[in-house]
PDB file of C-alpha atoms in Angstrom:
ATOM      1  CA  UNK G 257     -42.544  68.949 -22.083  1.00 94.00           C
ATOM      2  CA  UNK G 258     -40.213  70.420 -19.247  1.00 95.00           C
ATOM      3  CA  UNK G 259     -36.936  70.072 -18.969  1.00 96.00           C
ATOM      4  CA  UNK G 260     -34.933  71.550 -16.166  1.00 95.00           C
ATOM      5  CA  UNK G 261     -31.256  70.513 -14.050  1.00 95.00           C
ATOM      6  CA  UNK G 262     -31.729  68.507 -10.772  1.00 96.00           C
ATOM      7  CA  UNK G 263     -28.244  69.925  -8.938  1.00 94.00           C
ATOM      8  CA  UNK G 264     -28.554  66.954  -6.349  1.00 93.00           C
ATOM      9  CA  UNK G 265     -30.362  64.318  -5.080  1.00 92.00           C
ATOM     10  CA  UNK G 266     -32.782  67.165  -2.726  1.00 95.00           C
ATOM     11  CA  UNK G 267     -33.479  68.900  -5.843  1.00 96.00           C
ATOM     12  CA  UNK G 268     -35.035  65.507  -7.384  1.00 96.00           C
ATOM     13  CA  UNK G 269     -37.007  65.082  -3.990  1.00 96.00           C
ATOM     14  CA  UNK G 270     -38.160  68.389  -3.958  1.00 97.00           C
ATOM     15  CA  UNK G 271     -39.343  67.977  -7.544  1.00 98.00           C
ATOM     16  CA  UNK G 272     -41.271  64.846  -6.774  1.00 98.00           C
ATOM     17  CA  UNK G 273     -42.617  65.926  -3.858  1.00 98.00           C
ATOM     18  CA  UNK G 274     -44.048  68.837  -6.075  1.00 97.00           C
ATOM     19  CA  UNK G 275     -45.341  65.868  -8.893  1.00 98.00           C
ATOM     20  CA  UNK G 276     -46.454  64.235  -6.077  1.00 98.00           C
ATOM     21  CA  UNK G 277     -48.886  66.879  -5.185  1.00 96.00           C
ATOM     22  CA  UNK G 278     -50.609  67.363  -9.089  1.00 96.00           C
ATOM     23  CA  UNK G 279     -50.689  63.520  -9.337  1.00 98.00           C
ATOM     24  CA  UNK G 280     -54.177  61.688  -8.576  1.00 97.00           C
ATOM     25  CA  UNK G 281     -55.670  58.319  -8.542  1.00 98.00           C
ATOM     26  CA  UNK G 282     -55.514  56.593 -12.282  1.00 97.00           C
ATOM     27  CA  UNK G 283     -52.303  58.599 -13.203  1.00 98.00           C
ATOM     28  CA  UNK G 284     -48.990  56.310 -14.240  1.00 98.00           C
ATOM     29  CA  UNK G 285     -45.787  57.897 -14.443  1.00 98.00           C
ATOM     30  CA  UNK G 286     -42.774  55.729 -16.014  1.00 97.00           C
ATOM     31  CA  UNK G 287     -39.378  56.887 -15.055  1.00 97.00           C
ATOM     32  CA  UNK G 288     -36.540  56.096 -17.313  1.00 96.00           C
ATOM     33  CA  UNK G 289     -32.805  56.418 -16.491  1.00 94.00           C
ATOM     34  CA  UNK G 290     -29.736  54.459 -16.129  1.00 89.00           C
ATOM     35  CA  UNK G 291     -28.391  52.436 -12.714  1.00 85.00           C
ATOM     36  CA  UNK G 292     -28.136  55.325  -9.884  1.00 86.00           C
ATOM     37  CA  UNK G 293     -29.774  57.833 -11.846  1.00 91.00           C
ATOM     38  CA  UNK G 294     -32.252  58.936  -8.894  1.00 93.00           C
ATOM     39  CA  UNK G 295     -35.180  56.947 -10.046  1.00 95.00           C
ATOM     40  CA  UNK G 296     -36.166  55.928  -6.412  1.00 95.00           C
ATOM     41  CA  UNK G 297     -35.245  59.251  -4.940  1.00 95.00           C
ATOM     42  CA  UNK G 298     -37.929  60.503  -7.261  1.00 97.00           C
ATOM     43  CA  UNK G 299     -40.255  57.983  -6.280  1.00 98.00           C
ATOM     44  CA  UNK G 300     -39.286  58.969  -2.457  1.00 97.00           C
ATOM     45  CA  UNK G 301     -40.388  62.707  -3.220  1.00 98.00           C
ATOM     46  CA  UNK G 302     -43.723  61.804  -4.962  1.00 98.00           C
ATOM     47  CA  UNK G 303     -44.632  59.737  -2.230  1.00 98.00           C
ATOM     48  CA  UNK G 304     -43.939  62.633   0.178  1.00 98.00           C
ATOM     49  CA  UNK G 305     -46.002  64.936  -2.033  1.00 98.00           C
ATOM     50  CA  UNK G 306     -48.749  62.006  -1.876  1.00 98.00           C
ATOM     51  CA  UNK G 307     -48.751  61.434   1.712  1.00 98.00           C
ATOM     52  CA  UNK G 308     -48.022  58.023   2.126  1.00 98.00           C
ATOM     53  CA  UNK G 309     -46.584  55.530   4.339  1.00 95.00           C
ATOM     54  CA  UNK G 310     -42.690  54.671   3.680  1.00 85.00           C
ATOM     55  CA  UNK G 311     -39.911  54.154   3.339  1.00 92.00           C
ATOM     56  CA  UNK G 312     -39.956  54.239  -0.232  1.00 94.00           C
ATOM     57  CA  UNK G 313     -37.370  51.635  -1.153  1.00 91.00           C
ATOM     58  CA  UNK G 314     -36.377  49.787  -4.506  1.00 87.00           C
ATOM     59  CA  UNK G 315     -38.854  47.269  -5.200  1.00 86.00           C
ATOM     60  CA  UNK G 316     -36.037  45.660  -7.526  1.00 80.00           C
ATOM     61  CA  UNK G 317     -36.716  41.950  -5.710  1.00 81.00           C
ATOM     62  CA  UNK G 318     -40.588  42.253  -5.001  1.00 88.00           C
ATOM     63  CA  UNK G 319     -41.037  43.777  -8.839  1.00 92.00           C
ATOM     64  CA  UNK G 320     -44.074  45.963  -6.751  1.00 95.00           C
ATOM     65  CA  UNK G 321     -44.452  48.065  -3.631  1.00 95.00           C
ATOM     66  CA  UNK G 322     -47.718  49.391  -2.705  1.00 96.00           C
ATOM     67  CA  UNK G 323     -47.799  52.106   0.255  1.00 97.00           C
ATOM     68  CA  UNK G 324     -51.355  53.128   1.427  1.00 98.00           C
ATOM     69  CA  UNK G 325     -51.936  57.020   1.991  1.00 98.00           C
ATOM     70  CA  UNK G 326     -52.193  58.815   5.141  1.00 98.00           C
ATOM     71  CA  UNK G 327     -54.303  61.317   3.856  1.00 97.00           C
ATOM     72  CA  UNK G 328     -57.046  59.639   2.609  1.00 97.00           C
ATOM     73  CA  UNK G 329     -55.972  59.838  -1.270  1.00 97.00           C
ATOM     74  CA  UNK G 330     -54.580  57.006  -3.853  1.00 98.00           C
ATOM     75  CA  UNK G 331     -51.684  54.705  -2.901  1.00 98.00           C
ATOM     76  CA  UNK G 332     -48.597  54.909  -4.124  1.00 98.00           C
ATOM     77  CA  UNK G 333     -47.558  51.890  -6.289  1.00 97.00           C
ATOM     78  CA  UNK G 334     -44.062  51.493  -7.129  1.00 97.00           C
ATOM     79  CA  UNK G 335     -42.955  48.973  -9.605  1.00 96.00           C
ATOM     80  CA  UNK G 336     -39.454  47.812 -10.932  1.00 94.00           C
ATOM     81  CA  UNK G 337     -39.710  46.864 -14.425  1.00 93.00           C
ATOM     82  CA  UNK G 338     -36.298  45.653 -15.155  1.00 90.00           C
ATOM     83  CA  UNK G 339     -36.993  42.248 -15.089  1.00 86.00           C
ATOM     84  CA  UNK G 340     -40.307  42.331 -17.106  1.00 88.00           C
ATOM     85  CA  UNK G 341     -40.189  41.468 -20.687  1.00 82.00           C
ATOM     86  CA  UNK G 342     -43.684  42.307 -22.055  1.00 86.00           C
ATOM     87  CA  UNK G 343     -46.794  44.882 -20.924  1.00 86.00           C
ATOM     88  CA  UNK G 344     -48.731  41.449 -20.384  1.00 88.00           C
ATOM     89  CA  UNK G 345     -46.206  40.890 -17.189  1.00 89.00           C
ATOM     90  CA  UNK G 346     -46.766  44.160 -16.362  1.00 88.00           C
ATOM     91  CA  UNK G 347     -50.558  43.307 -16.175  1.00 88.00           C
ATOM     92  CA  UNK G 348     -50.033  39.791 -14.802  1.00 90.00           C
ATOM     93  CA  UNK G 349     -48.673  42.074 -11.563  1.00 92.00           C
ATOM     94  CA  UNK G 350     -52.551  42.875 -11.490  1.00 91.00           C
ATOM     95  CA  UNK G 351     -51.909  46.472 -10.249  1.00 93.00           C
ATOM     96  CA  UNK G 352     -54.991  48.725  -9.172  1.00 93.00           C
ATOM     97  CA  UNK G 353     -53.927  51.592 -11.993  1.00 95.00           C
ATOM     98  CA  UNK G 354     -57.511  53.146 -11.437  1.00 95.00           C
ATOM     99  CA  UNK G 355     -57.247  54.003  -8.421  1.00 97.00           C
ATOM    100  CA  UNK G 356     -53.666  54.452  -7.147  1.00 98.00           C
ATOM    101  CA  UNK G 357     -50.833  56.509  -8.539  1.00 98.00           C
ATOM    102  CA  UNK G 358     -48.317  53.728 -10.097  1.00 98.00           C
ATOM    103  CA  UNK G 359     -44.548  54.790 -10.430  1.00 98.00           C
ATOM    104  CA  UNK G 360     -43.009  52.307 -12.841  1.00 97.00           C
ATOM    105  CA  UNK G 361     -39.005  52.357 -12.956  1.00 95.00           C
ATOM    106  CA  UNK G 362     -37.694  50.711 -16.455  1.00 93.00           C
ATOM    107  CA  UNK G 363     -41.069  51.086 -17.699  1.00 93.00           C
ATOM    108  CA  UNK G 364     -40.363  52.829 -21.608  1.00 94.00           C
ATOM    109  CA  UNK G 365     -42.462  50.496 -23.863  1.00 92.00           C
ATOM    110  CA  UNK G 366     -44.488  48.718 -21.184  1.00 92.00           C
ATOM    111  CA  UNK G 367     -47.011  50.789 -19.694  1.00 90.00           C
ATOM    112  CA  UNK G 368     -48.292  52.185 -23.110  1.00 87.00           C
ATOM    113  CA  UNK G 369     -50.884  49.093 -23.484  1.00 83.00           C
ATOM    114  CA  UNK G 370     -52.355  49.387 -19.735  1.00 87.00           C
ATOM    115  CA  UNK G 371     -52.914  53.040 -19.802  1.00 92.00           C
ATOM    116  CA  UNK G 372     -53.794  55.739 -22.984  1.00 94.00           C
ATOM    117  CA  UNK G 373     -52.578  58.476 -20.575  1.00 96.00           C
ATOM    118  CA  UNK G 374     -48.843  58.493 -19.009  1.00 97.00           C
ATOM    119  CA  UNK G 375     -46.512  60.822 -17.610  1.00 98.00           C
ATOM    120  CA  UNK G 376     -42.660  59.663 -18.969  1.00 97.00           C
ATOM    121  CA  UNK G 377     -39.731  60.705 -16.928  1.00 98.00           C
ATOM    122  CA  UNK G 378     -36.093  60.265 -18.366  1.00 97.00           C
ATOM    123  CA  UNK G 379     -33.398  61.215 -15.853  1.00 97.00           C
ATOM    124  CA  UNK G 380     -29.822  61.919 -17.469  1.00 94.00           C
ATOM    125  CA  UNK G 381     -26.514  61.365 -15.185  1.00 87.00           C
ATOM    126  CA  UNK G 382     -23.899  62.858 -17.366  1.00 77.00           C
ATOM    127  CA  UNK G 383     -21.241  63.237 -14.863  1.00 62.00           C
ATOM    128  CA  UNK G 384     -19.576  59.924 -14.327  1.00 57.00           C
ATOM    129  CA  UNK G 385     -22.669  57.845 -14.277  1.00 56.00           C
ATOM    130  CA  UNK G 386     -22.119  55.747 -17.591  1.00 56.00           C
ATOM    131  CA  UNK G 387     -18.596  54.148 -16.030  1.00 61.00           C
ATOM    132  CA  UNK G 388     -20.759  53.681 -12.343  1.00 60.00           C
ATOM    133  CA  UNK G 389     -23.397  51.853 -14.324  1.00 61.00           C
ATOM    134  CA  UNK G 390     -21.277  49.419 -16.274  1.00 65.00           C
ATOM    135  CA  UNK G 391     -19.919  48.523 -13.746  1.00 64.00           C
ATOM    136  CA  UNK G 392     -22.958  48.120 -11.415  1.00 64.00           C
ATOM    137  CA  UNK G 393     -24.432  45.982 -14.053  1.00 66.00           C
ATOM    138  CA  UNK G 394     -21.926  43.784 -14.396  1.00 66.00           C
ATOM    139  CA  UNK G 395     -21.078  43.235 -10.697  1.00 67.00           C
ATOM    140  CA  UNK G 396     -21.959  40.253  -8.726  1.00 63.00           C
ATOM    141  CA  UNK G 397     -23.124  42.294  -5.671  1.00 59.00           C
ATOM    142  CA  UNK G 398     -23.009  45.969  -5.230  1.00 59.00           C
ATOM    143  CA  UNK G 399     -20.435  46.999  -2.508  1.00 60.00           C
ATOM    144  CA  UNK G 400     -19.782  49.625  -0.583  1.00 56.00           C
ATOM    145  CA  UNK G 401     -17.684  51.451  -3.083  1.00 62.00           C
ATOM    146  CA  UNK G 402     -20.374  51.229  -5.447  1.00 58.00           C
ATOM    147  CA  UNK G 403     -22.737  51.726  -3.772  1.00 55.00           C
ATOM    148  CA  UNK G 404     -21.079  55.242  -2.382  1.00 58.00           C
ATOM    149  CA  UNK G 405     -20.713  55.842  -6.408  1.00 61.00           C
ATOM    150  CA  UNK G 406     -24.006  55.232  -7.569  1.00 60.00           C
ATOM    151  CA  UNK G 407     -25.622  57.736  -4.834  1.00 61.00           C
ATOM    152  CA  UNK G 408     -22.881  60.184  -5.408  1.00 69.00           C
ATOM    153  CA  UNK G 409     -24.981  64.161  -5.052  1.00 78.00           C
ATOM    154  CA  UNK G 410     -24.172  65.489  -8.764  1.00 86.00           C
ATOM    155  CA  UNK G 411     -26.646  67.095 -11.291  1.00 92.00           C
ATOM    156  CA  UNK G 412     -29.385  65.267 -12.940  1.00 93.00           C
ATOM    157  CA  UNK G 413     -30.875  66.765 -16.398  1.00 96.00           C
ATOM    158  CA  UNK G 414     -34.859  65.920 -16.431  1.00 97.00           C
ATOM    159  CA  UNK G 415     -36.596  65.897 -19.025  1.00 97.00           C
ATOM    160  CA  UNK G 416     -40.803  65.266 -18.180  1.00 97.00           C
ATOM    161  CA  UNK G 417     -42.949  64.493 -20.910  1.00 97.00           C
ATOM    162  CA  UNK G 418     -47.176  63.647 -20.921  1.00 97.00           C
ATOM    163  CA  UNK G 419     -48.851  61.426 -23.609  1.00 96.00           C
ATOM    164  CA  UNK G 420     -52.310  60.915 -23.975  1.00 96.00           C
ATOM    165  CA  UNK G 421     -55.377  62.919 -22.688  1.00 96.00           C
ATOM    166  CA  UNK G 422     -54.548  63.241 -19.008  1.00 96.00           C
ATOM    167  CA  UNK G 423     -51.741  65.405 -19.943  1.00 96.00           C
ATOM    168  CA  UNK G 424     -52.438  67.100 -23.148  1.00 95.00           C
ATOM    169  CA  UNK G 425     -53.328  70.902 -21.271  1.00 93.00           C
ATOM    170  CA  UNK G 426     -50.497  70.705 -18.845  1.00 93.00           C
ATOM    171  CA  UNK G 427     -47.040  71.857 -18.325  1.00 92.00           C
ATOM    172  CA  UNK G 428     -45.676  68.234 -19.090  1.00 93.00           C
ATOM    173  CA  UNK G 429     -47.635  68.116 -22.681  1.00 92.00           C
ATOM    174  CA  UNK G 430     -45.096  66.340 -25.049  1.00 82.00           C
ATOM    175  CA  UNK G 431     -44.720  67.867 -28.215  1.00 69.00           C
ATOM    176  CA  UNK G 432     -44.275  67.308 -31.903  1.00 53.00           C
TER     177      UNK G 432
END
């Protein structure tokens, strides 16, 4: 497990473009965090540290985003699970995990019957974030304030943690 303190929002780029670098085709990471929390801005930095072709974006209407590599290794594909009640959705997507990398936002609980190996991400927002996110999720559209609130540059606590064999030697190992 590794935990560490993501100042701002470069610090979470900078850490996923470092991910992005270990991570290879088969891998699944699942990122876990509330509204604003820098989910996508992680996803941004492990798609720079993968080499693909952007902009990485929310894929909170599509539900999946697939960006092909410029480098000749996996695809990046990015999935919003918010709105998916069950791992069979998840499946139903029909996602290549076997040979891309596949980023799945809100995906605690989901990915665990598609994959024995994953690499969980939980990003904390302690500062503010809890009064930002009620009221993002109860808003009818997100507006400039909001918007300006939710992206606000303070610190992040990470915490990374592996399951299954693909992680069980490395830094990210989850522990007992």
């Amino acid at each position: 497990m590794m935990r560490f303190e993501a100042p701002d929002t470069e610090a979470m780029e900078v850490f996923g473009r470092e991910l992005g670098a270990v991570l290879r085709a088969g891998d699944v990471v699942v990122l876990t965090g509330p509204l604003g929390a820098g989910k996508t801005t992680l996803t941004r930095g492990i798609g720079a540290g993968l080499g693909i072709r952007g902009p990485v974006q929310s894929p909170t209407f599509v539900l999946a985003r697939t960006h092909p590599s410029l480098v000749g290794g996996a695809p990046l594909v990015h999935v919003d699970a918010y709105r998916l009640g069950s791992a069979a959705l998840l499946e139903d997507l029909d996602l290549d995990f076997d040979r891309s990398v596949v980023v799945v936002e809100w995906g605690a609980g989901l990915v665990e019957d598609v994959t024995d190996s994953w690499l969980e991400i939980v990003i904390e927002r302690p500062t503010g974030a809890s009064a930002v996110a009620a009221r993002a999720a109860h808003a009818e559209s997100i507006d400039a304030d909001l918007d300006a609130a939710l992206d606000a540059d303070e610190p992040r606590v990470v915490t990374a943690m592996g399951y299954g064999p693909r992680w069980a030697t490395t830094p990210y190992a989850a522990r007992a």
